[in-house]
Coordinates of C-alpha atoms and ligand atoms in Angstrom, one line a residue:
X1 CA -54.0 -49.3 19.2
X2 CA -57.3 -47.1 20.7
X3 CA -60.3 -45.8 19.2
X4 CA -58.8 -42.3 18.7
X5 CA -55.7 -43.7 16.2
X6 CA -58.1 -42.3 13.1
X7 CA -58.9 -38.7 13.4
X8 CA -61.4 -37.2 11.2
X9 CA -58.8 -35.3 9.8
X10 CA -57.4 -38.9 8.7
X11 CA -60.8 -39.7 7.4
X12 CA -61.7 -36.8 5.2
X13 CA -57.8 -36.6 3.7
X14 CA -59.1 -40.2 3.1
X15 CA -62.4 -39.6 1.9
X16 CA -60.8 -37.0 -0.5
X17 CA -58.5 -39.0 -1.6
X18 CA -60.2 -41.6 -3.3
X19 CA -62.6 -38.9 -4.2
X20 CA -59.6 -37.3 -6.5
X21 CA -58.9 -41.1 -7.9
X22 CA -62.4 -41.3 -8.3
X23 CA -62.4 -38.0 -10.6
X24 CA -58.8 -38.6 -12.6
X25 CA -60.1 -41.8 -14.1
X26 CA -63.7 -39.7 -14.6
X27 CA -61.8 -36.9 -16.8
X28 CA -62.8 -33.0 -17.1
X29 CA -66.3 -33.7 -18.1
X30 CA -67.2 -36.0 -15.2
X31 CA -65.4 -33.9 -12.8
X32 CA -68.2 -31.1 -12.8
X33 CA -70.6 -33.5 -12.2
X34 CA -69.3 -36.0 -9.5
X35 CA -68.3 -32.7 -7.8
X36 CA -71.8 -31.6 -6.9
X37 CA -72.5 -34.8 -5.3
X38 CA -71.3 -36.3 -2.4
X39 CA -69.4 -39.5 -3.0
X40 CA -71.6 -42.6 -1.4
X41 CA -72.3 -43.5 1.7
X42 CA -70.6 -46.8 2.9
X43 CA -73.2 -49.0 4.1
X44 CA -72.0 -51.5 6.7
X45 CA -74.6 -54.4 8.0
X46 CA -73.1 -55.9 11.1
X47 CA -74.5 -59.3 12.8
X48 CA -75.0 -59.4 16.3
X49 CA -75.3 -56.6 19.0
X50 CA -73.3 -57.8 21.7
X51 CA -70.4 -56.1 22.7
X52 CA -68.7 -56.6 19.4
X53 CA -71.2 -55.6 17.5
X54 CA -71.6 -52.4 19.3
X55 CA -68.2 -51.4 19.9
X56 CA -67.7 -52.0 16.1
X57 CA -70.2 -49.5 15.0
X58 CA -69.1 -47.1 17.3
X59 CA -65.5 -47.2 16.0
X60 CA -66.9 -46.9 12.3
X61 CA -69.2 -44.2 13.2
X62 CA -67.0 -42.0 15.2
X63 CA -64.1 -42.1 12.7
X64 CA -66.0 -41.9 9.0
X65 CA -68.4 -39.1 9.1
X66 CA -70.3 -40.2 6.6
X67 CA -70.5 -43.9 6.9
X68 CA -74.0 -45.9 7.8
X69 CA -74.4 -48.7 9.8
X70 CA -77.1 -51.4 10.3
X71 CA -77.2 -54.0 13.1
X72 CA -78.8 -57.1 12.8
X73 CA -79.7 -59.5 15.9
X74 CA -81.4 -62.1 16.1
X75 CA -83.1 -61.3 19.5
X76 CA -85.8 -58.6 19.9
X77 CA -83.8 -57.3 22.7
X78 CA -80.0 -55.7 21.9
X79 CA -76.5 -56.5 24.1
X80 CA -75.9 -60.0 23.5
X81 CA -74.5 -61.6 26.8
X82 CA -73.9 -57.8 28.6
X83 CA -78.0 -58.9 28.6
X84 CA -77.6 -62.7 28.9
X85 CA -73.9 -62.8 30.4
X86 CA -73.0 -60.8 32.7
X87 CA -74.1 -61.6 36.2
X88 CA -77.3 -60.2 37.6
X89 CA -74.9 -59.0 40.7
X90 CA -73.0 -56.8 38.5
X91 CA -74.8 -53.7 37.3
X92 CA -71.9 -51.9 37.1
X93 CA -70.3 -53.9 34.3
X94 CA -73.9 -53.6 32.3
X95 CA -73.3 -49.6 32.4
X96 CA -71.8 -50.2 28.8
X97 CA -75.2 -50.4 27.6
X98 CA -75.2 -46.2 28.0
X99 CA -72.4 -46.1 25.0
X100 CA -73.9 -48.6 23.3
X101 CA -77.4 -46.8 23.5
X102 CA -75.3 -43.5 22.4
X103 CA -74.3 -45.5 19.5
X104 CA -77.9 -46.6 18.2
X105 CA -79.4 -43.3 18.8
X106 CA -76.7 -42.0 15.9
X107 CA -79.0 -40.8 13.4
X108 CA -76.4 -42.9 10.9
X109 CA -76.8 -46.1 12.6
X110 CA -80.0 -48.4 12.9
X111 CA -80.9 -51.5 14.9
X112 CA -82.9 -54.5 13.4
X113 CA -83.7 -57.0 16.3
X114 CA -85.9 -60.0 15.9
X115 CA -84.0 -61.1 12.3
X116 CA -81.7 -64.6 12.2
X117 CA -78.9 -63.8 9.6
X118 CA -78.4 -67.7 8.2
X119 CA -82.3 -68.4 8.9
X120 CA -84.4 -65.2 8.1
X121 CA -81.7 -63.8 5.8
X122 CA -78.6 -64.8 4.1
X123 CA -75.4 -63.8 4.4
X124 CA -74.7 -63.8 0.7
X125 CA -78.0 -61.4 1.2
X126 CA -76.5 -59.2 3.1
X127 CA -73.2 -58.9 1.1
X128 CA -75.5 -58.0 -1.7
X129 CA -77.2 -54.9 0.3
X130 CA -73.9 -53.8 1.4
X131 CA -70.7 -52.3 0.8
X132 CA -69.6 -54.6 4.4
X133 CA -70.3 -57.0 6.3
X134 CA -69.5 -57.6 9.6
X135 CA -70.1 -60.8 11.5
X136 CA -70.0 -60.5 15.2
X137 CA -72.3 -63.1 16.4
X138 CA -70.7 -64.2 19.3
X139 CA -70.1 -67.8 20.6
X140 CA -73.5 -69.1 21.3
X141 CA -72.9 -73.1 22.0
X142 CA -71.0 -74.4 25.0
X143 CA -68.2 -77.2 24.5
X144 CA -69.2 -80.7 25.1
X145 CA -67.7 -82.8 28.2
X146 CA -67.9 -85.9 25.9
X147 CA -67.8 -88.2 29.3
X148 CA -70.7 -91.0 29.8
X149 CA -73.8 -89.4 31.4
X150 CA -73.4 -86.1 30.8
X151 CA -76.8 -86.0 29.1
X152 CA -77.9 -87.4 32.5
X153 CA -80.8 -85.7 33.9
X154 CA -79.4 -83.1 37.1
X155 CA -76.1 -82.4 34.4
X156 CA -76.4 -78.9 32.8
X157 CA -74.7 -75.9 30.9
X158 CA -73.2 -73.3 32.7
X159 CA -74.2 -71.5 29.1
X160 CA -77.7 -72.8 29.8
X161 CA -78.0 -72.3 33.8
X162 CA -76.8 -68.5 33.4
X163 CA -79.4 -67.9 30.5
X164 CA -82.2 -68.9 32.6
X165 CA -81.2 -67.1 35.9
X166 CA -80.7 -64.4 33.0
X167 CA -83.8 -64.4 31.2
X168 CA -82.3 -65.5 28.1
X169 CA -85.7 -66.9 26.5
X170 CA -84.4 -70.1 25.0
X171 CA -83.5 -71.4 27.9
X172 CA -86.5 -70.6 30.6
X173 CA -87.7 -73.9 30.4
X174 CA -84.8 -75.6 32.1
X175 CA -85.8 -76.3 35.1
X176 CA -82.6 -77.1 37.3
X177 CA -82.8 -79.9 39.9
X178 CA -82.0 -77.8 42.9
X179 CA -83.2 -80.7 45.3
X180 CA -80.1 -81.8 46.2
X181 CA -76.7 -80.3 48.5
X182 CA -73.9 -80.8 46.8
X183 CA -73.2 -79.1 43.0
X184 CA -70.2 -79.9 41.0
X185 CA -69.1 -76.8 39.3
X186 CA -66.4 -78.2 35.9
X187 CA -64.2 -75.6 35.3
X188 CA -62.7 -72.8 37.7
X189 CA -63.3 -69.7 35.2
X190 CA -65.0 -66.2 36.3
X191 CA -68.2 -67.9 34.6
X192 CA -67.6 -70.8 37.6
X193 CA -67.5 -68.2 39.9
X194 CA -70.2 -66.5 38.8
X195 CA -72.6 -69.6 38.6
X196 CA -71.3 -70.8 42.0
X197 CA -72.0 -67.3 43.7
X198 CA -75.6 -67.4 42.3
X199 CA -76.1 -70.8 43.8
X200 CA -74.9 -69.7 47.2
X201 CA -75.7 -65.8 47.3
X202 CA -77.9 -64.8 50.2
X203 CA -81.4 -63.9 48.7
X204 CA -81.8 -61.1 50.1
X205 CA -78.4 -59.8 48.0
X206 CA -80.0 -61.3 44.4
X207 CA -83.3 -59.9 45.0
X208 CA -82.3 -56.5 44.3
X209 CA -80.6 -57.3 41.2
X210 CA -82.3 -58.0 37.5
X211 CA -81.9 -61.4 38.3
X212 CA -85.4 -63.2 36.6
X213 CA -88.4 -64.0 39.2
X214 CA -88.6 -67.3 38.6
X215 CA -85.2 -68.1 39.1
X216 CA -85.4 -66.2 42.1
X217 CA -88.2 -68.3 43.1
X218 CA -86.2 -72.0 42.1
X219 CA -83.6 -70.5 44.3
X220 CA -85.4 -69.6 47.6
X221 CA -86.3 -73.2 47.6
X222 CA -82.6 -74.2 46.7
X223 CA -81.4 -77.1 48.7
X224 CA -77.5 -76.5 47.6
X225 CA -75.3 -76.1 50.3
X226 CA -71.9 -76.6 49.1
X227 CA -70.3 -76.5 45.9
X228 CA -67.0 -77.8 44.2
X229 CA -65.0 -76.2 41.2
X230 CA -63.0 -78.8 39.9
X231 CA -59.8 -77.7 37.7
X232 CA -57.8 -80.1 36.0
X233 CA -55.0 -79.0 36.2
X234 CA -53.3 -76.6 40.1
X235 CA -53.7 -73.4 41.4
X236 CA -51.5 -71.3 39.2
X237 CA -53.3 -72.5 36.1
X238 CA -57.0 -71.4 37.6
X239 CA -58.5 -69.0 35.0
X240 CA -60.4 -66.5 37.1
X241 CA -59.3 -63.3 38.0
X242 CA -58.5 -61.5 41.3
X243 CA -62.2 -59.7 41.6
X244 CA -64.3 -62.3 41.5
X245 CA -62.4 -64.7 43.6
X246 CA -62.2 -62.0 46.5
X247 CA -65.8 -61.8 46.3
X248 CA -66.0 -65.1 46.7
X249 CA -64.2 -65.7 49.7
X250 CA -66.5 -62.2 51.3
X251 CA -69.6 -64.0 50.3
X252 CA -71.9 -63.2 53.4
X253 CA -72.9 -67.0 54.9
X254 CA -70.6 -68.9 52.7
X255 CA -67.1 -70.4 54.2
X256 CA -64.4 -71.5 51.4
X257 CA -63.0 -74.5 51.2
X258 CA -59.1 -74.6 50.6
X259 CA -57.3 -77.4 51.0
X260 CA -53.9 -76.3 52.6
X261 CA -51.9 -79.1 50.7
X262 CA -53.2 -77.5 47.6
X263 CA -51.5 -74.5 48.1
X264 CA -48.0 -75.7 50.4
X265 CA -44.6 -74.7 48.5
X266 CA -46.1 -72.2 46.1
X267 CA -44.1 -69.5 48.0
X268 CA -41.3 -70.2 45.9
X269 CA -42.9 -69.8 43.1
X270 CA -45.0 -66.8 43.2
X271 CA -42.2 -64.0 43.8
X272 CA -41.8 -64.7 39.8
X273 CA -45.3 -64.8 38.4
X274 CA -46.3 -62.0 36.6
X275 CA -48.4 -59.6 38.5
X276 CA -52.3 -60.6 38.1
X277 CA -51.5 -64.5 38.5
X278 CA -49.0 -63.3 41.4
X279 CA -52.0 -61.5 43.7
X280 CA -54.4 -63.9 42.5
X281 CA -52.4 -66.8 43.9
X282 CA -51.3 -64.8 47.0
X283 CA -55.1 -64.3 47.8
X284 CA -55.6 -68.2 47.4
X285 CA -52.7 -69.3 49.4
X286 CA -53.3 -66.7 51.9
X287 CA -57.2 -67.8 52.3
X288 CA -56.1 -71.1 52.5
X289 CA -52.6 -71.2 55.1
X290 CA -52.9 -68.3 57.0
X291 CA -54.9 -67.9 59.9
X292 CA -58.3 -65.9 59.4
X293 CA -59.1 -62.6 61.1
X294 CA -61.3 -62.9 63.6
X295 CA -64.3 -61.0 61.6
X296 CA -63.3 -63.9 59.2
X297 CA -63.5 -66.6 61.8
X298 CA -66.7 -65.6 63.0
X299 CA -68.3 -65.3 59.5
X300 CA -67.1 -68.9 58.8
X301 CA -68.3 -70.6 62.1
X302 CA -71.6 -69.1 61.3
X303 CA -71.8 -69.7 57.4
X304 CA -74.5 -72.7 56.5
X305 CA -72.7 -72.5 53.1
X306 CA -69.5 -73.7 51.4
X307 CA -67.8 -73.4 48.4
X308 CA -64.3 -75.2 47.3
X309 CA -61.4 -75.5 44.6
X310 CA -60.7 -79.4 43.6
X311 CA -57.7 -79.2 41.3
X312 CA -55.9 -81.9 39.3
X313 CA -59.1 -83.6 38.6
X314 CA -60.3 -84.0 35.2
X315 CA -64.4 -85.7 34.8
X316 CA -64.2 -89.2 33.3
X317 CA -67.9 -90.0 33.8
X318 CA -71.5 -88.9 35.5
X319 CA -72.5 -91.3 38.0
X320 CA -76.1 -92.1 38.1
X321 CA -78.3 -93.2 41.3
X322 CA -79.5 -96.5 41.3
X323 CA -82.7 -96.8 38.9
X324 CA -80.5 -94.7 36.2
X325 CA -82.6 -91.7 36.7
X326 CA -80.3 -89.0 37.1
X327 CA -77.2 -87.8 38.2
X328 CA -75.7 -88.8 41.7
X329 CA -71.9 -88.2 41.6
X330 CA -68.8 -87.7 39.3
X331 CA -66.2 -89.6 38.7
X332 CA -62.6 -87.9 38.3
X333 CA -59.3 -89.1 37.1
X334 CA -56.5 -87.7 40.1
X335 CA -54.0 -85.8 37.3
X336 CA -50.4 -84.6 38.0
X337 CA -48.9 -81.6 36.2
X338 CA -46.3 -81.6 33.9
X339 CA -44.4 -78.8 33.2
X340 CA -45.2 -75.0 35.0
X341 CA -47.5 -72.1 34.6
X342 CA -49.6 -71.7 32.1
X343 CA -48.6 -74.2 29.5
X344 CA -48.5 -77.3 31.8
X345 CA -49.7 -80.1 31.1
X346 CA -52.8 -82.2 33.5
X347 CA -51.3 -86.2 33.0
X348 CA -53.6 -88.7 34.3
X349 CA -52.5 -90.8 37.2
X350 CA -54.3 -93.7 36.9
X351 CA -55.9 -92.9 40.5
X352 CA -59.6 -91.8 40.2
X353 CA -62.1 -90.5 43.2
X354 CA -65.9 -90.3 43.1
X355 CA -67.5 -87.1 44.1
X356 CA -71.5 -87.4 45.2
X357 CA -73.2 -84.8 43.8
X358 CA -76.9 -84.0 42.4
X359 CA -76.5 -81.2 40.1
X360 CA -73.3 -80.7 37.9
X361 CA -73.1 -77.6 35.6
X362 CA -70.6 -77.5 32.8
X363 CA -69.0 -74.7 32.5
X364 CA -65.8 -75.5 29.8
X365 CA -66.1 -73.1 27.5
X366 CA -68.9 -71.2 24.7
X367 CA -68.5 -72.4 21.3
X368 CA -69.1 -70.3 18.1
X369 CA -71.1 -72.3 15.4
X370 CA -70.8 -71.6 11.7
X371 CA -73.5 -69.1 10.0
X372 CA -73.1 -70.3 6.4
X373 CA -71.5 -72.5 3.7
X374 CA -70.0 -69.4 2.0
X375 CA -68.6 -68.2 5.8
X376 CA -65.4 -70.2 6.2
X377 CA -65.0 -71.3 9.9
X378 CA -62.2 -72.7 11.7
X379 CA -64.4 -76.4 13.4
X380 CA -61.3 -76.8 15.5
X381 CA -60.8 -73.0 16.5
X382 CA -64.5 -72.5 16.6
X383 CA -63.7 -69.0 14.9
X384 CA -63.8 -67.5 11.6
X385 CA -60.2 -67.6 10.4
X386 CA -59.4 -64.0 9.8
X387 CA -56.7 -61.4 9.7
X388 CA -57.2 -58.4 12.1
X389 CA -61.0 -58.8 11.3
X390 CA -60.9 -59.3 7.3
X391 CA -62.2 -63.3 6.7
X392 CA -59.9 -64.8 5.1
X393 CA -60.6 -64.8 0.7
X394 CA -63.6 -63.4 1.4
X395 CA -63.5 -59.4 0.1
X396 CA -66.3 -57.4 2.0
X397 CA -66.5 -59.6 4.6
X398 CA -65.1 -59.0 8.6
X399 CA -65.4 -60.7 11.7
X400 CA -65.3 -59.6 15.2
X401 CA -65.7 -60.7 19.1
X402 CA -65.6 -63.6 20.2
X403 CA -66.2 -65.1 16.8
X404 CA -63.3 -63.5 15.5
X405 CA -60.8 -64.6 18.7
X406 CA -62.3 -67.4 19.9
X407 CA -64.5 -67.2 23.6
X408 CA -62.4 -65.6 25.5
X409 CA -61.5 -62.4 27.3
X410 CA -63.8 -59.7 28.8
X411 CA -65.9 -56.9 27.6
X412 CA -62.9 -54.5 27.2
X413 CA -61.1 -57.4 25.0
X414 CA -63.6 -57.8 22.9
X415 CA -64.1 -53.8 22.4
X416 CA -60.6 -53.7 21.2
X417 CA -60.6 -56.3 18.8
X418 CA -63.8 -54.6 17.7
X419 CA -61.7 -51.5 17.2
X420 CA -59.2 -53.4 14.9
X421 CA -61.6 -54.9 13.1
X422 CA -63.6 -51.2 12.1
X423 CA -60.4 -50.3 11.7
X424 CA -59.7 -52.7 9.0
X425 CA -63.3 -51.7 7.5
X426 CA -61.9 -48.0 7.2
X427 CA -58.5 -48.7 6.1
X428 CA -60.0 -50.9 3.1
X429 CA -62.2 -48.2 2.2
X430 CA -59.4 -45.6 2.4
X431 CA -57.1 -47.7 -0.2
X432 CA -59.8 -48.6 -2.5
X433 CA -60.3 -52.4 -1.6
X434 CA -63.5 -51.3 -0.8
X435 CA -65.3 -49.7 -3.4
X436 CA -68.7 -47.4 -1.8
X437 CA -69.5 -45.8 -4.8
X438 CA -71.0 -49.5 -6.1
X439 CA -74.9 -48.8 -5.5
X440 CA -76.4 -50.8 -2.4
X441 CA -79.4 -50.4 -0.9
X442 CA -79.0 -52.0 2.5
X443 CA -81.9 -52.6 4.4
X444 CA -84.4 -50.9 2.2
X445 CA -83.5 -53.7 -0.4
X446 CA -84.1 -56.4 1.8
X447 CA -87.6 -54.9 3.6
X448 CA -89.9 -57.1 1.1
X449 CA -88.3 -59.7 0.9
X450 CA -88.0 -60.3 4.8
X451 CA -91.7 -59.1 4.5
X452 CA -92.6 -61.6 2.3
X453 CA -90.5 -64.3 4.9
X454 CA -92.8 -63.2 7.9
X455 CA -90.1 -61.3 9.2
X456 CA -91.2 -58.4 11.6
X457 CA -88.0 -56.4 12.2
X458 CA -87.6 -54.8 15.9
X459 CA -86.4 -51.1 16.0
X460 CA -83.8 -49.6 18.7
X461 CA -87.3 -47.4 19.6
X462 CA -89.6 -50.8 20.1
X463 CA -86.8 -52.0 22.3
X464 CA -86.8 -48.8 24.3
X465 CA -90.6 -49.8 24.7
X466 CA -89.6 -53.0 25.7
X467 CA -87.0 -51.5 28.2
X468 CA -89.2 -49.2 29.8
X469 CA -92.1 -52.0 30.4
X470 CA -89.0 -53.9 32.1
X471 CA -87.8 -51.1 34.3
X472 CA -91.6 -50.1 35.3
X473 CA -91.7 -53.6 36.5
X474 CA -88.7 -54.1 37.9
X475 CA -89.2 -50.7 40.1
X476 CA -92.4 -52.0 41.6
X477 CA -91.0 -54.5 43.0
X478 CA -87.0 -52.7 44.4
X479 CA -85.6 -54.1 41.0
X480 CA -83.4 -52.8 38.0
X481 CA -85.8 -54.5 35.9
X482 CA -88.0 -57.3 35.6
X483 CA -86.7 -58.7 32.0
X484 CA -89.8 -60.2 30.1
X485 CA -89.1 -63.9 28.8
X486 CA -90.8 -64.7 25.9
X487 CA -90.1 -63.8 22.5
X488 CA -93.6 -63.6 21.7
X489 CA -94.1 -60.9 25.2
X490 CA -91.2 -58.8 23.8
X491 CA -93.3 -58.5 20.2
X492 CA -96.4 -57.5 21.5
X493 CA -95.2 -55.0 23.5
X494 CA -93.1 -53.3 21.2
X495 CA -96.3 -53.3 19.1
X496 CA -97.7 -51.3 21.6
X497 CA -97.7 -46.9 21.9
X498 CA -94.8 -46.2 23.9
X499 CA -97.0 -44.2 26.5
X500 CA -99.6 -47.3 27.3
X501 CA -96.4 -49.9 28.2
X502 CA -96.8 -50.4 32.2
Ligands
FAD1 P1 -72.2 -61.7 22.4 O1 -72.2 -60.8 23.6 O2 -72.6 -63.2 22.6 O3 -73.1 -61.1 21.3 C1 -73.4 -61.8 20.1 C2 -74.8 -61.3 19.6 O4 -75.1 -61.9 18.4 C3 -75.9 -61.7 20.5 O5 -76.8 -60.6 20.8 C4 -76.7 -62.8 19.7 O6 -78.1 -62.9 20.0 C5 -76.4 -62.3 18.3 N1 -76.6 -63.4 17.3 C6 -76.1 -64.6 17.4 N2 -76.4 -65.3 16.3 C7 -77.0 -64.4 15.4 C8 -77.5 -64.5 14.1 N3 -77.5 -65.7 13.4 N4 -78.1 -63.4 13.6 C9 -78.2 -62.3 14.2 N5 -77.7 -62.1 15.5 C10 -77.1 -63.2 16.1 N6 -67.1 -59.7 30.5 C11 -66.8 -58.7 31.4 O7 -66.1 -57.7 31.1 N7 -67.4 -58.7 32.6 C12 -68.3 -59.7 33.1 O8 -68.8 -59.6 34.2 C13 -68.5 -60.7 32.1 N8 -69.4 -61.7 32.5 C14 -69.6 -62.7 31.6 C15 -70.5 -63.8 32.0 C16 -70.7 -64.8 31.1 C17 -71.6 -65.9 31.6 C18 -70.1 -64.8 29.9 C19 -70.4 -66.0 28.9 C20 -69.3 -63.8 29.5 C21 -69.0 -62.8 30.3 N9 -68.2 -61.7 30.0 C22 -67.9 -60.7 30.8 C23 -67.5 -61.7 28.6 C24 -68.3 -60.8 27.6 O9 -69.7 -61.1 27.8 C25 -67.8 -61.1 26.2 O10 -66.5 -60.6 26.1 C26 -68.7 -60.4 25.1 O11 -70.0 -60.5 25.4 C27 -68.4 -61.0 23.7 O12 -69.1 -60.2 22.8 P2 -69.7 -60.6 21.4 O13 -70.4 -59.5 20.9 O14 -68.6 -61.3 20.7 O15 -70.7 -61.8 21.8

């Protein structure tokens, strides 16, 4: 299923379709009239502008020519974690943010940042001011480890530690103990491997990416030398991908740490996996029992950094130092595997190992949090429950991203369950479910009363003013951008005239 399955030819035979069941129930009289005037517009609110949000407006706009779309977020700034996310050391996955600009700057679709849809506004709001609703607020919580200490100073988020290298405003006041030279990384996702290859990446690398100052700054004075990524379960069951392993093991002055036993009698075993576990373990076991080039060999005698996979090891609790004051190891239950590939099971041995350590950084998972009473949500799934996109008993009313399916999966994932989900949006209002010829108002109805709430909404043209004082910055000093990191920054300078924003 692509974005191209509904054609405009699809969409007008649609459009005149329930036009004609509009005017047989009308009769002759009402025919004349409802002919010289278009039918209404469909007005679609969707929450969030992440990926999801984006990708659904572009699969609505593209394929109903007269359909109008507003996105709500909660930010003043648009692109959810493509923004917040995606690592500073990866411009080229952030290029989305050229179709998702393409998108705003439809004349049928508008962007209102700085509103909290569930604070500032209601759902039930919304679904008033519009024909549909989309909710595509992302995942915005991390899972708890639910171990002793892990509210220990020294213990963070990887949710939290990549929104302050990111410039996600929430979290700039985190402050992360860098004093010390060994991090434990929990969990062996790309996110792991992002988090580890910020911690370890030459400066020189990060300084010429949008990577904040300050973080920058905590870095350069970064006493982290080495750092574990502790799975709980082997090596076939490691949830990163090909790419981002490879550029871990090239990391200029870092030397990987493989344990050989690790990785002994998977031979077997690979010739049968399917393709991108197959390279991605032949990579690991290759890296870890073959002997390195001699470029290779030199890099690694030379590397003052280091960077391993601990597998079979699940956290049981944070150690602390002495006077209690903050984190000084981890202590981890020694699993076996039950089972094979990807549904095996990590059983506890009964043998444990304590790992010193200064900093750990969680990185198990996002979670997605409910918005409202009236929004059912799936605690255990941390979704929405929903079938391709329509909430379940809920008419009107869609999900997508990572709400929708849970936090998994890349950008192009999430774009094509955004698809679906527009999809299901057009195909309701093609069989009648949907019904756009009931007057709404959209945004225009809700303008007071967010007025009246202290609400200032940001456009898609304050944030290019926002955008442009970021770039400005950013070039001075050999960057993409310098991202500004307070709220209260962004508003005053989208208050600004474009032409006065240095
Ligand atoms: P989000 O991107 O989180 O967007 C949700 C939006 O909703 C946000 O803008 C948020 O501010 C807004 N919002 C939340 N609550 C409200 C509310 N109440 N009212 C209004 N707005 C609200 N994928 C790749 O392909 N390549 C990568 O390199 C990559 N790196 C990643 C790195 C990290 C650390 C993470 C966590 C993910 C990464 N991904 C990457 C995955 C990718 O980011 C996700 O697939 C995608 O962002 C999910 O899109 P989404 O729109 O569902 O959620």
């Amino acid at each position: 299923m692509g974005p191209c399955r509904w054609t405009w030819s699809v969409s007008s035979r649609c459009v005149l379709r329930s036009l004609l069941a509009r005017l047989q129930t009308a009769g002759a009289l009402g025919l004349r009239k409802r002919l010289s005037t278009a039918p209404s517009s469909p007005l679609v609110c969707i929450v969030g502008s992440g990926p999801a949000g984006f990708y659904t407006a572009q699969h609505l706009l593209k394929h109903h020519k007269q359909v109008q779309v507003d996105i709500y977020e909660k930010l003043p700034v648009p692109f959810g974690l493509v923004r917040f996310g995606v690592a500073p050391d990866h411009p080229e996955v952030k290029n989305v943010i050229n179709s998702f600009t393409q998108t705003a700057s439809s004349n049928r679709c508008a962007f209102y940042g700085n509103i909290t849809v569930g604070k500032d506004i209601s759902v039930e709001e919304l679904q008033q001011a519009y024909h549909a609703v989309v909710l595509s607020y992302g995942a915005e919580d991390n899972r708890q480890l639910g171990i002793p200490g892990e509210n220990l100073p020294g213990v963070y988020s990887a949710r939290a530690f990549v929104g302050w290298y990111n410039g996600l405003p929430e979290n700039q006041n985190l402050e992360p103990d860098l004093s010390s030279e060994t991090a434990v990384i929990l969990g062996q996702g790309n996110v792991a491997l992002d988090v580890a290859r910020i911690l370890l990446a030459p400066l020189d690398l990060l300084r010429k990416t949008d990577i904040t100052a300050s973080s920058l700054k905590a870095i350069a004075h970064s006493k982290v030398k080495q750092v574990w990524l502790i799975g709980r379960r082997g090596p076939l069951q490691v949830a990163f991908t090909i790419k981002e392993l490879r550029e871990m093991i090239s990391l200029p002055g870092t030397k990987p740490l493989l344990h050989p036993s690790d990785f002994e009698g998977l031979g077997d075993v690979i010739k049968d996996l399917p393709r991108p576990r197959k390279r991605l373990t032949e990579l690991m076991v290759k890296s870890a029992l073959e002997k390195p080039s001699e470029k290779d060999s030199a890099r690694w005698a030379s590397a003052t950094r280091e960077w391993g996979l601990k597998f079979l090891s699940s956290p049981t609790e944070v150690l602390p130092c002495a006077d209690g004051t903050r984190v000084a190891g981890i202590r981890l239950a020694i699993n076996r595997l039950e089972g094979s590939g990807e549904s095996a099971v990590a059983v506890p041995t009964g043998r444990f190992e304590n790992l010193e350590c200064g900093l750990i950084l969680s990185s198990i998972g996002y979670k997605s949090l409910p918005i409202a009473t009236s929004v059912p949500f799936d605690a255990k799934q941390g979704i929405i429950p929903n079938t391709m996109g329509r909430v379940h008993n809920v008419p009107g009313l869609y999900c997508s991203g990572w709400v929708k399916r849970g936090p998994t999966g890349v950008i192009i994932t999430t774009m094509n369950d955004s698809f679906d989900t527009a999809q299901s949006v057009l195909d309701d209002l093609c069989s009648g479910r949907m019904d756009p010829s009931v007057p709404k108002l959209g945004f225009q109805s809700l303008r007071n009363t967010l007025q009246l709430r202290g609400v200032h909404p940001v456009s898609f043209s304050d944030w290019e003013k926002i955008n442009a004082s970021e770039t400005a910055k950013g070039k001075e000093v050999g960057k993409p951008r310098e991202k500004i990191l307070d709220l209260e920054m962004m508003l005053r300078i989208q208050l600004k005239p474009a032409r006065g924003v240095t």
